[in-house]
């Protein structure tokens, strides 16, 4: 802090016996006033630096101990979670509805085919008008409907496919937390192409 010099005037008492130069403020001091200057600097350091440091350290420790995160951030994450679940539910409902429609169409086709066979059976039975080729043809038609029915009620799903492609969803990019590099007082929360700043 100080260097001893030959002789200069003290910046406080203006005595020419100043032997100390403060390299921080470039002022000269006599030995008495140099000690006072040192004491003032020590007090200033304690008041402006040490106390500010200790207060800041205490605030950071309180954050760590209380796990304080702004509730607005958690509210945004919860909002995203609910919206995402809602979209998944709607997508699943749409797929269920589409699957039900497909099977209803197949059922109606089978009913229509069976209705045609039923009418023919009643007419042929009533009139006693059938031959071997009629029996063979009707048997083939009935077997065809039976195969469709087995596919419909059985576990054979080779003709109906449900594609589930979760690998296309990059869950790490759907929601991410970033500190804004340009303005560090904001925290940026990106939710499905929508960005919120807090």
XYZ file of N, CA and C in Angstrom:
594
model
N 0.810 -1.194 0.000
C 0.000 0.000 0.000
C 0.857 1.264 0.000
N 1.901 1.268 0.780
C 2.686 2.502 0.890
C 4.136 2.245 0.559
N 4.763 3.289 0.090
C 6.202 3.239 -0.133
C 6.825 4.406 0.628
N 8.016 4.184 1.108
C 8.715 5.247 1.833
C 9.451 6.080 0.806
N 9.300 7.403 0.934
C 9.937 8.319 0.004
C 10.819 9.296 0.781
N 11.529 10.078 0.093
C 12.440 11.036 0.714
C 11.667 12.055 1.531
N 10.909 12.959 0.904
C 10.171 13.971 1.646
C 9.186 14.658 0.715
N 7.954 14.815 1.214
C 6.895 15.510 0.496
C 5.923 16.037 1.534
N 4.998 16.869 1.130
C 4.028 17.418 2.080
C 2.918 16.406 2.314
N 2.495 16.266 3.583
C 1.386 15.359 3.959
C 0.097 15.921 3.395
N -0.722 15.070 2.796
C -1.969 15.517 2.163
C -3.012 15.935 3.200
N -2.788 15.608 4.488
C -3.735 15.974 5.534
C -3.276 17.243 6.265
N -2.050 17.184 6.849
C -1.579 18.305 7.668
C -0.617 19.235 6.925
N -0.273 18.917 5.750
C 0.639 19.667 4.873
C 2.041 19.873 5.451
N 2.400 19.049 6.419
C 3.775 19.089 6.927
C 4.685 18.518 5.855
N 5.855 19.042 5.793
C 6.801 18.571 4.784
C 7.490 17.281 5.197
N 7.109 16.728 6.337
C 7.750 15.498 6.808
C 7.031 14.243 6.329
N 6.222 14.326 5.288
C 5.507 13.156 4.781
C 6.485 12.194 4.141
N 6.510 10.973 4.647
C 7.452 9.979 4.141
C 6.751 8.798 3.461
N 5.404 8.792 3.479
C 4.681 7.637 2.951
C 3.788 8.049 1.778
N 3.837 7.251 0.723
C 2.985 7.462 -0.450
C 2.011 6.290 -0.525
N 0.729 6.589 -0.583
C -0.295 5.531 -0.762
C -0.403 5.269 -2.255
N -0.093 4.053 -2.670
C -0.125 3.749 -4.103
C -1.552 3.615 -4.626
N -2.533 3.500 -3.715
C -3.932 3.413 -4.143
C -4.486 4.757 -4.536
N -4.246 5.787 -3.693
C -4.802 7.115 -3.980
C -3.734 8.127 -4.387
N -2.480 7.714 -4.400
C -1.327 8.549 -4.791
C -1.156 9.786 -3.907
N -1.572 9.680 -2.660
C -1.412 10.803 -1.723
C -0.234 10.529 -0.797
N 0.380 11.635 -0.316
C 1.494 11.529 0.630
C 0.961 11.742 2.039
N 1.593 11.009 3.013
C 1.159 11.115 4.401
C 2.369 11.133 5.322
N 2.174 11.871 6.414
C 3.155 11.753 7.490
C 2.846 10.461 8.220
N 3.694 10.019 9.125
C 3.495 8.719 9.773
C 2.186 8.677 10.562
N 1.811 9.780 11.230
C 0.567 9.812 12.017
C -0.638 9.684 11.103
N -0.685 10.477 10.074
C -1.843 10.456 9.175
C -1.857 9.218 8.271
N -0.690 8.646 8.049
C -0.667 7.404 7.269
C -1.363 6.290 8.037
N -1.123 6.229 9.374
C -1.809 5.229 10.205
C -3.315 5.471 10.184
N -3.745 6.731 10.252
C -5.173 7.052 10.187
C -5.758 6.641 8.818
N -5.002 6.923 7.755
C -5.438 6.554 6.407
C -5.606 5.038 6.290
N -4.633 4.327 6.853
C -4.728 2.864 6.849
C -5.970 2.397 7.601
N -6.259 3.008 8.727
C -7.435 2.638 9.529
C -8.724 2.930 8.759
N -8.781 4.100 8.078
C -9.953 4.452 7.278
C -10.168 3.439 6.147
N -9.073 3.066 5.487
C -9.175 2.070 4.414
C -9.657 0.727 4.956
N -9.155 0.361 6.125
C -9.563 -0.902 6.741
C -11.055 -0.885 7.062
N -11.541 0.235 7.620
C -12.969 0.372 7.944
C -13.808 0.349 6.658
N -13.360 1.073 5.644
C -14.074 1.112 4.359
C -14.127 -0.282 3.727
N -13.017 -1.003 3.791
C -12.978 -2.365 3.241
C -13.986 -3.258 3.964
N -13.994 -3.159 5.310
C -14.935 -3.975 6.082
C -16.382 -3.617 5.762
N -16.682 -2.307 5.704
C -18.061 -1.862 5.481
C -18.547 -2.106 4.056
N -17.711 -1.848 3.074
C -18.168 -1.923 1.689
C -17.951 -3.298 1.058
N -16.913 -3.988 1.431
C -16.593 -5.256 0.768
C -17.020 -6.444 1.620
N -16.488 -6.529 2.834
C -16.738 -7.714 3.666
C -18.222 -7.843 3.997
N -18.862 -6.743 4.407
C -20.286 -6.814 4.767
C -21.144 -7.172 3.548
N -20.856 -6.573 2.389
C -21.619 -6.902 1.173
C -21.428 -8.360 0.796
N -20.192 -8.819 0.891
C -19.897 -10.212 0.594
C -20.667 -11.139 1.528
N -20.617 -10.843 2.822
C -21.287 -11.703 3.809
C -22.802 -11.707 3.609
N -23.376 -10.541 3.298
C -24.820 -10.463 3.062
C -25.204 -11.268 1.822
N -24.416 -11.140 0.770
C -24.676 -11.896 -0.452
C -24.556 -13.393 -0.210
N -23.521 -13.782 0.510
C -23.319 -15.192 0.835
C -24.503 -15.738 1.633
N -24.996 -14.947 2.576
C -26.139 -15.362 3.401
C -27.395 -15.525 2.555
N -27.623 -14.605 1.604
C -28.792 -14.706 0.729
C -28.732 -15.976 -0.128
N -27.535 -16.264 -0.640
C -27.377 -17.470 -1.459
C -27.591 -18.718 -0.613
N -27.101 -18.706 0.622
C -27.310 -19.849 1.518
C -28.795 -20.041 1.819
N -29.534 -18.940 2.001
C -30.978 -19.047 2.244
C -31.672 -19.678 1.048
N -31.251 -19.303 -0.158
C -31.827 -19.911 -1.358
C -31.588 -21.413 -1.379
N -30.372 -21.807 -1.045
C -30.028 -23.230 -1.051
C -30.828 -23.979 0.003
N -30.950 -23.410 1.188
C -31.644 -24.087 2.283
C -33.149 -24.135 2.095
N -33.717 -23.098 1.465
C -35.170 -23.071 1.307
C -35.622 -23.615 -0.035
N -34.665 -23.908 -0.917
C -34.976 -24.396 -2.258
C -35.985 -23.468 -2.940
N -35.731 -22.178 -2.845
C -36.633 -21.181 -3.414
C -36.428 -21.068 -4.913
N -37.456 -21.419 -5.644
C -37.480 -21.192 -7.082
C -38.773 -20.425 -7.327
N -38.740 -19.403 -8.147
C -39.969 -18.629 -8.377
C -41.137 -19.534 -8.782
N -42.254 -19.371 -8.089
C -43.413 -20.233 -8.338
C -43.967 -20.062 -9.744
N -43.728 -18.914 -10.362
C -44.185 -18.716 -11.741
C -43.556 -19.733 -12.681
N -42.290 -20.095 -12.421
C -41.622 -21.081 -13.271
C -42.279 -22.443 -13.128
N -42.561 -22.834 -11.882
C -43.226 -24.118 -11.666
C -44.631 -24.100 -12.262
N -45.301 -22.962 -12.189
C -46.644 -22.853 -12.767
C -46.596 -23.041 -14.284
N -45.574 -22.479 -14.947
C -45.436 -22.668 -16.397
C -45.175 -24.132 -16.749
N -44.334 -24.772 -15.962
C -44.047 -26.192 -16.215
C -45.307 -27.023 -16.017
N -46.071 -26.733 -14.968
C -47.318 -27.456 -14.714
C -48.322 -27.211 -15.833
N -48.384 -25.986 -16.329
C -49.266 -25.661 -17.454
C -48.869 -26.471 -18.690
N -47.558 -26.563 -18.964
C -47.076 -27.347 -20.098
C -47.435 -28.825 -19.916
N -47.244 -29.348 -18.681
C -47.543 -30.754 -18.403
C -49.007 -31.067 -18.696
N -49.903 -30.220 -18.205
C -51.341 -30.451 -18.415
C -51.700 -30.356 -19.892
N -51.136 -29.362 -20.583
C -51.435 -29.204 -22.012
C -50.929 -30.403 -22.810
N -49.751 -30.903 -22.451
C -49.190 -32.062 -23.148
C -50.028 -33.306 -22.890
N -50.423 -33.510 -21.640
C -51.284 -34.660 -21.308
C -52.602 -34.549 -22.067
N -53.143 -33.343 -22.142
C -54.391 -33.135 -22.865
C -54.234 -33.511 -24.341
N -53.115 -33.100 -24.953
C -52.868 -33.445 -26.359
C -52.721 -34.951 -26.540
N -52.029 -35.609 -25.603
C -51.860 -37.066 -25.680
C -53.218 -37.746 -25.551
N -54.042 -37.277 -24.596
C -55.384 -37.866 -24.408
C -56.232 -37.706 -25.669
N -56.186 -36.509 -26.269
C -56.977 -36.272 -27.485
C -56.483 -37.132 -28.645
N -55.167 -37.294 -28.744
C -54.610 -38.125 -29.810
C -55.018 -39.588 -29.614
N -54.952 -40.067 -28.370
C -55.355 -41.446 -28.079
C -56.848 -41.641 -28.355
N -57.665 -40.656 -27.995
C -59.108 -40.742 -28.241
C -59.396 -40.770 -29.736
N -58.676 -39.959 -30.502
C -58.848 -39.959 -31.954
C -58.493 -41.322 -32.529
N -57.397 -41.927 -32.042
C -56.978 -43.246 -32.533
C -58.011 -44.309 -32.162
N -58.549 -44.235 -30.928
C -59.595 -45.192 -30.524
C -60.821 -45.052 -31.414
N -61.216 -43.805 -31.682
C -62.388 -43.556 -32.514
C -62.167 -44.089 -33.935
N -60.988 -43.842 -34.484
C -60.665 -44.322 -35.830
C -60.681 -45.849 -35.886
N -60.126 -46.493 -34.844
C -60.102 -47.953 -34.795
C -61.524 -48.510 -34.703
N -62.353 -47.886 -33.862
C -63.750 -48.321 -33.723
C -64.488 -48.178 -35.048
N -64.268 -47.061 -35.736
C -64.919 -46.864 -37.039
C -64.511 -47.937 -38.038
N -63.222 -48.275 -38.057
C -62.752 -49.303 -38.999
C -63.418 -50.646 -38.715
N -63.478 -51.021 -37.437
C -64.094 -52.307 -37.106
C -65.603 -52.276 -37.326
N -66.236 -51.123 -37.115
C -67.667 -51.019 -37.410
C -67.925 -51.219 -38.899
N -67.053 -50.644 -39.745
C -67.201 -50.835 -41.189
C -67.074 -52.311 -41.551
N -66.084 -52.997 -40.946
C -65.906 -54.426 -41.229
C -67.120 -55.220 -40.761
N -67.635 -54.863 -39.577
C -68.808 -55.567 -39.055
C -70.001 -55.376 -39.991
N -70.180 -54.157 -40.486
C -71.308 -53.881 -41.386
C -71.162 -54.643 -42.701
N -69.937 -54.752 -43.200
C -69.695 -55.537 -44.418
C -70.080 -56.987 -44.170
N -69.646 -57.546 -43.014
C -69.986 -58.948 -42.699
C -71.496 -59.121 -42.559
N -72.149 -58.169 -41.879
C -73.605 -58.253 -41.710
C -74.309 -58.226 -43.067
N -73.839 -57.354 -43.964
C -74.458 -57.245 -45.282
C -74.276 -58.536 -46.080
N -73.041 -59.099 -46.010
C -72.785 -60.356 -46.717
C -73.643 -61.478 -46.140
N -73.741 -61.530 -44.804
C -74.528 -62.591 -44.154
C -76.020 -62.413 -44.441
N -76.464 -61.154 -44.505
C -77.866 -60.884 -44.808
C -78.228 -61.418 -46.192
N -77.326 -61.241 -47.142
C -77.553 -61.740 -48.498
C -77.656 -63.270 -48.486
N -76.741 -63.917 -47.720
C -76.767 -65.389 -47.626
C -78.051 -65.839 -46.939
N -78.455 -65.122 -45.875
C -79.674 -65.465 -45.129
C -80.892 -65.431 -46.049
N -81.002 -64.402 -46.855
C -82.143 -64.308 -47.789
C -82.136 -65.475 -48.773
N -80.948 -65.743 -49.296
C -80.871 -66.848 -50.263
C -81.222 -68.187 -49.607
N -80.747 -68.414 -48.366
C -81.056 -69.676 -47.660
C -82.566 -69.811 -47.480
N -83.241 -68.747 -47.051
C -84.703 -68.810 -46.835
C -85.460 -69.117 -48.134
N -85.018 -68.441 -49.189
C -85.697 -68.651 -50.484
C -85.479 -70.088 -50.965
N -84.231 -70.559 -50.921
C -83.917 -71.901 -51.432
C -84.562 -72.980 -50.548
N -84.584 -72.752 -49.211
C -85.184 -73.709 -48.305
C -86.704 -73.794 -48.545
N -87.292 -72.615 -48.699
C -88.737 -72.535 -48.886
C -89.162 -73.232 -50.180
N -88.404 -72.986 -51.234
C -88.750 -73.545 -52.533
C -88.108 -74.910 -52.755
N -87.277 -75.344 -51.819
C -86.551 -76.606 -51.953
C -85.786 -76.618 -53.277
N -85.092 -75.456 -53.523
C -84.445 -75.235 -54.800
C -82.938 -75.039 -54.594
N -82.213 -76.131 -54.460
C -80.753 -76.037 -54.350
C -80.130 -77.330 -54.829
N -78.862 -77.173 -55.282
C -78.086 -78.314 -55.756
C -76.713 -78.254 -55.099
N -75.859 -79.224 -55.391
C -74.536 -79.308 -54.775
C -73.707 -78.033 -54.971
N -73.772 -77.448 -56.141
C -72.975 -76.229 -56.386
C -73.460 -75.062 -55.528
N -74.749 -75.020 -55.237
C -75.271 -73.968 -54.340
C -74.725 -74.163 -52.923
N -74.738 -75.404 -52.477
C -74.220 -75.713 -51.134
C -72.731 -75.341 -51.059
N -71.983 -75.737 -52.074
C -70.539 -75.427 -52.084
C -70.301 -73.914 -52.086
N -71.009 -73.183 -52.946
C -70.848 -71.732 -53.038
C -71.225 -71.052 -51.732
N -72.347 -71.446 -51.130
C -72.777 -70.830 -49.865
C -71.808 -71.170 -48.731
N -71.302 -72.429 -48.757
C -70.314 -72.820 -47.735
C -69.069 -71.931 -47.849
N -68.589 -71.674 -49.079
C -67.423 -70.819 -49.295
C -67.683 -69.392 -48.786
N -68.860 -68.884 -49.073
C -69.207 -67.544 -48.612
C -69.258 -67.478 -47.076
N -69.854 -68.504 -46.467
C -69.932 -68.558 -44.993
C -68.534 -68.661 -44.393
N -67.649 -69.477 -44.968
C -66.270 -69.594 -44.470
C -65.520 -68.261 -44.605
N -65.782 -67.562 -45.715
C -65.141 -66.250 -45.894
C -65.554 -65.268 -44.806
N -66.833 -65.270 -44.482
C -67.314 -64.388 -43.408
C -66.754 -64.840 -42.058
N -66.651 -66.169 -41.858
C -66.084 -66.675 -40.606
C -64.625 -66.224 -40.431
N -63.869 -66.259 -41.523
C -62.463 -65.789 -41.447
C -62.405 -64.300 -41.078
N -63.278 -63.514 -41.719
C -63.336 -62.088 -41.378
C -63.704 -61.897 -39.907
N -64.655 -62.704 -39.431
C -65.083 -62.610 -38.038
C -63.957 -62.987 -37.091
N -63.214 -64.041 -37.405
C -62.087 -64.441 -36.565
C -61.032 -63.333 -36.500
N -60.824 -62.710 -37.637
C -59.884 -61.580 -37.640
C -60.426 -60.439 -36.784
N -61.734 -60.245 -36.851
C -62.363 -59.145 -36.126
C -62.335 -59.372 -34.618
N -62.667 -60.581 -34.181
C -62.753 -60.831 -32.733
C -61.493 -61.471 -32.162
N -60.646 -62.019 -33.046
C -59.456 -62.709 -32.573
C -58.305 -61.767 -32.331
N -57.170 -62.355 -32.050
C -55.972 -61.573 -31.771
C -55.107 -61.400 -33.012
N -55.614 -61.824 -34.151
C -54.863 -61.673 -35.399
C -54.972 -60.236 -35.879
N -53.934 -59.478 -35.655
C -53.964 -58.063 -36.035
C -53.003 -57.788 -37.187
N -52.774 -58.812 -38.023
C -51.806 -58.639 -39.104
C -52.291 -57.660 -40.157
N -53.625 -57.490 -40.279
C -54.130 -56.598 -41.306
C -54.430 -55.197 -40.777
N -54.512 -55.059 -39.473
C -54.712 -53.742 -38.874
C -53.479 -53.429 -38.046
N -52.850 -52.323 -38.354
C -51.618 -51.956 -37.672
C -51.806 -50.623 -36.964
N -51.301 -50.560 -35.748
C -51.296 -49.297 -35.008
C -49.840 -48.875 -34.890
N -49.520 -47.733 -35.471
C -48.151 -47.233 -35.420
C -48.002 -46.283 -34.240
N -47.110 -46.643 -33.335
C -46.802 -45.793 -32.191
C -45.350 -45.391 -32.337
N -45.121 -44.106 -32.544
C -43.774 -43.646 -32.814
C -43.342 -42.598 -31.796
N -43.017 -43.063 -30.595
C -42.552 -42.156 -29.545
C -41.128 -41.693 -29.800
N -40.392 -42.417 -30.650
C -39.003 -42.040 -30.899
C -38.892 -40.729 -31.675
N -39.979 -40.320 -32.343
C -39.956 -39.064 -33.079
C -40.072 -37.855 -32.160
N -40.484 -38.090 -30.914
C -40.646 -36.986 -29.968
C -39.338 -36.793 -29.220
N -38.773 -35.621 -29.349
C -37.564 -35.296 -28.597
C -38.002 -34.602 -27.310
N -38.209 -35.399 -26.269
C -38.749 -34.886 -25.011
C -37.823 -33.844 -24.381
N -36.534 -33.916 -24.658
C -35.605 -32.947 -24.089
C -35.736 -31.578 -24.740
N -36.336 -31.524 -25.926
C -36.498 -30.239 -26.600
C -37.892 -29.667 -26.425
N -38.853 -30.499 -25.986
C -40.210 -29.995 -25.789
C -40.256 -28.967 -24.670
N -39.482 -29.214 -23.636
C -39.412 -28.259 -22.538
C -37.974 -28.210 -22.058
N -37.417 -27.023 -21.993
C -36.050 -26.866 -21.510
C -35.926 -25.520 -20.807
N -35.012 -25.448 -19.885
C -34.790 -24.245 -19.096
C -33.455 -23.656 -19.509
N -33.455 -22.376 -19.836
C -32.215 -21.709 -20.212
C -32.153 -20.347 -19.543
N -30.982 -19.976 -19.095
C -30.754 -18.611 -18.637
C -30.464 -17.768 -19.862
N -31.119 -16.646 -19.989
C -30.920 -15.775 -21.137
C -29.512 -15.191 -21.074
N -28.698 -15.482 -22.066
C -27.302 -15.062 -22.070
C -27.151 -13.549 -22.163
N -28.029 -12.886 -22.907
C -27.870 -11.454 -23.116
C -28.393 -10.636 -21.942
N -29.403 -11.112 -21.290
C -29.973 -10.363 -20.178
C -30.204 -11.345 -19.047
N -29.219 -11.485 -18.179
C -29.222 -12.561 -17.201
C -30.271 -12.405 -16.119
N -31.003 -11.282 -16.074
C -32.032 -11.162 -15.052
C -33.293 -11.930 -15.448
N -33.376 -12.387 -16.683
C -34.523 -13.163 -17.137
C -34.167 -14.639 -17.211
N -35.145 -15.467 -16.956
C -35.003 -16.897 -17.157
C -35.977 -17.264 -18.263
N -35.499 -17.991 -19.253
C -36.309 -18.311 -20.418
C -36.774 -19.757 -20.296
N -38.065 -19.967 -20.464
C -38.651 -21.298 -20.416
C -39.313 -21.531 -21.758
N -38.796 -22.504 -22.527
C -39.310 -22.767 -23.866
C -40.284 -23.927 -23.785
N -41.531 -23.676 -24.188
C -42.582 -24.682 -24.131
C -43.170 -24.846 -25.529
N -42.822 -25.939 -26.213
C -43.433 -26.239 -27.517
C -43.479 -25.020 -28.434
N -42.348 -24.507 -28.794
C -42.207 -23.377 -29.715
C -42.754 -22.070 -29.141
N -43.126 -22.039 -27.884
C -43.553 -20.806 -27.254
C -42.559 -20.495 -26.149
N -42.060 -19.294 -26.089
C -41.036 -18.945 -25.105
C -41.626 -17.977 -24.101
N -41.380 -18.265 -22.825
C -41.823 -17.376 -21.762
C -40.615 -16.883 -21.002
N -40.646 -15.626 -20.612
C -39.550 -15.044 -19.854
C -40.043 -14.721 -18.450
N -39.212 -15.048 -17.491
C -39.540 -14.717 -16.095
C -38.371 -14.001 -15.468
